[in-house]
Amino acid sequence: MYSIIIAIDGYSACGKSTLAKTLSQQLGYAYIDTGAMYRATTLYFIRHNINLNDNQAIEAALAIINIHFEYLDGLNTTFLNDENVEQAIRSIEVSNLVSEVAAIPAVRRKMVQQQQQMAKTKGFVLDGRDIGTVVFPDAELKIFLTASIAERTRRRFKELQQKNTIITYSEVLENLQHRDHIDSTRKDSPLRKADDAILLDNTYLNKEEQLSKVLTLVESAKAITSTKQ
Ligand code: DC
């Protein structure tokens, strides 16, 4: 059976990682959460007081930062220099700074290089902002996921409440709007839909409906790939 690369891009909190995780489980593919890599880098910068205008300090930090993923109890878990940081990278402090860090060209260069290295063979699902445009422009299936800002805020707010995070709905809304703005207006590889990406609005779709639509797209992409080989 043919294995392909599946790129899922879209705005913050529109369900990319939930879709990417279930899809990778269904297909037996590996999953790369590229947002987690920018978050782990941000956590390192916060902990080491790296000034985001100091290119030398940034380059020095990037040389030391090592990010990898492991499956722990069936969950994709992010490690920063061998420390499990899966919880720490989801904090509001990291969420508030990550878009600024992800806009730094040196940071993007390193992350993109690592992502391309990690997914050298086929059979990967990657989610992020620039997967279909920059990281894997030749991915066999590209999905651009969207949902209304109200729905995205509602989902992220619920998720944070379930984790007992003290935060208001308007703080979540503000964070998402702030990140959407920076992610889509930055100079270096801004968030945009690749011309050949399939737009999927999941505002009114439940997870099962969404998965079933995407599995159909996967089958078509695999069939097209098989005729090319
Ligand atoms: O998907 P996420 O919310 O965990 O991503 C965190 C931030 O990282 C997001 O605000 C933008 C940035 N990001 C990026 O610039 N490129 C990617 N491929 C993935 C994430």
PDB file of N, CA, C and O in Angstrom, residues 34 57 95 118 140 171 180:
ATOM      1  N   THR A  34       4.303  20.173  14.655  1.00  0.00           N
ATOM      2  CA  THR A  34       5.357  21.186  14.460  1.00  0.00           C
ATOM      3  C   THR A  34       5.170  22.388  15.379  1.00  0.00           C
ATOM      4  O   THR A  34       6.137  23.033  15.759  1.00  0.00           O
ATOM      5  N   ALA A  57      22.478  35.660  20.544  1.00  0.00           N
ATOM      6  CA  ALA A  57      21.960  34.823  21.644  1.00  0.00           C
ATOM      7  C   ALA A  57      20.992  33.780  21.089  1.00  0.00           C
ATOM      8  O   ALA A  57      20.980  32.615  21.532  1.00  0.00           O
ATOM      9  N   SER A  95       2.095  30.307  25.148  1.00  0.00           N
ATOM     10  CA  SER A  95       1.134  30.652  24.085  1.00  0.00           C
ATOM     11  C   SER A  95       1.204  32.133  23.730  1.00  0.00           C
ATOM     12  O   SER A  95       1.044  32.508  22.573  1.00  0.00           O
ATOM     13  N   MET A 118      13.053  14.691   9.883  1.00  0.00           N
ATOM     14  CA  MET A 118      12.248  13.699  10.619  1.00  0.00           C
ATOM     15  C   MET A 118      11.331  12.910   9.690  1.00  0.00           C
ATOM     16  O   MET A 118      11.104  11.723   9.900  1.00  0.00           O
ATOM     17  N   GLU A 140       1.583  14.838  -0.778  1.00  0.00           N
ATOM     18  CA  GLU A 140       0.553  14.257  -1.646  1.00  0.00           C
ATOM     19  C   GLU A 140      -0.850  14.723  -1.262  1.00  0.00           C
ATOM     20  O   GLU A 140      -1.749  14.751  -2.089  1.00  0.00           O
ATOM     21  N   GLU A 171      -9.741  36.283  27.298  1.00  0.00           N
ATOM     22  CA  GLU A 171      -8.282  36.129  27.212  1.00  0.00           C
ATOM     23  C   GLU A 171      -7.920  35.117  26.122  1.00  0.00           C
ATOM     24  O   GLU A 171      -6.954  35.298  25.383  1.00  0.00           O
ATOM     25  N   ASP A 180      -3.197  34.627  15.324  1.00  0.00           N
ATOM     26  CA  ASP A 180      -3.632  34.594  13.920  1.00  0.00           C
ATOM     27  C   ASP A 180      -2.998  35.749  13.160  1.00  0.00           C
ATOM     28  O   ASP A 180      -2.518  35.584  12.039  1.00  0.00           O
TER      29      ASP A 180
END
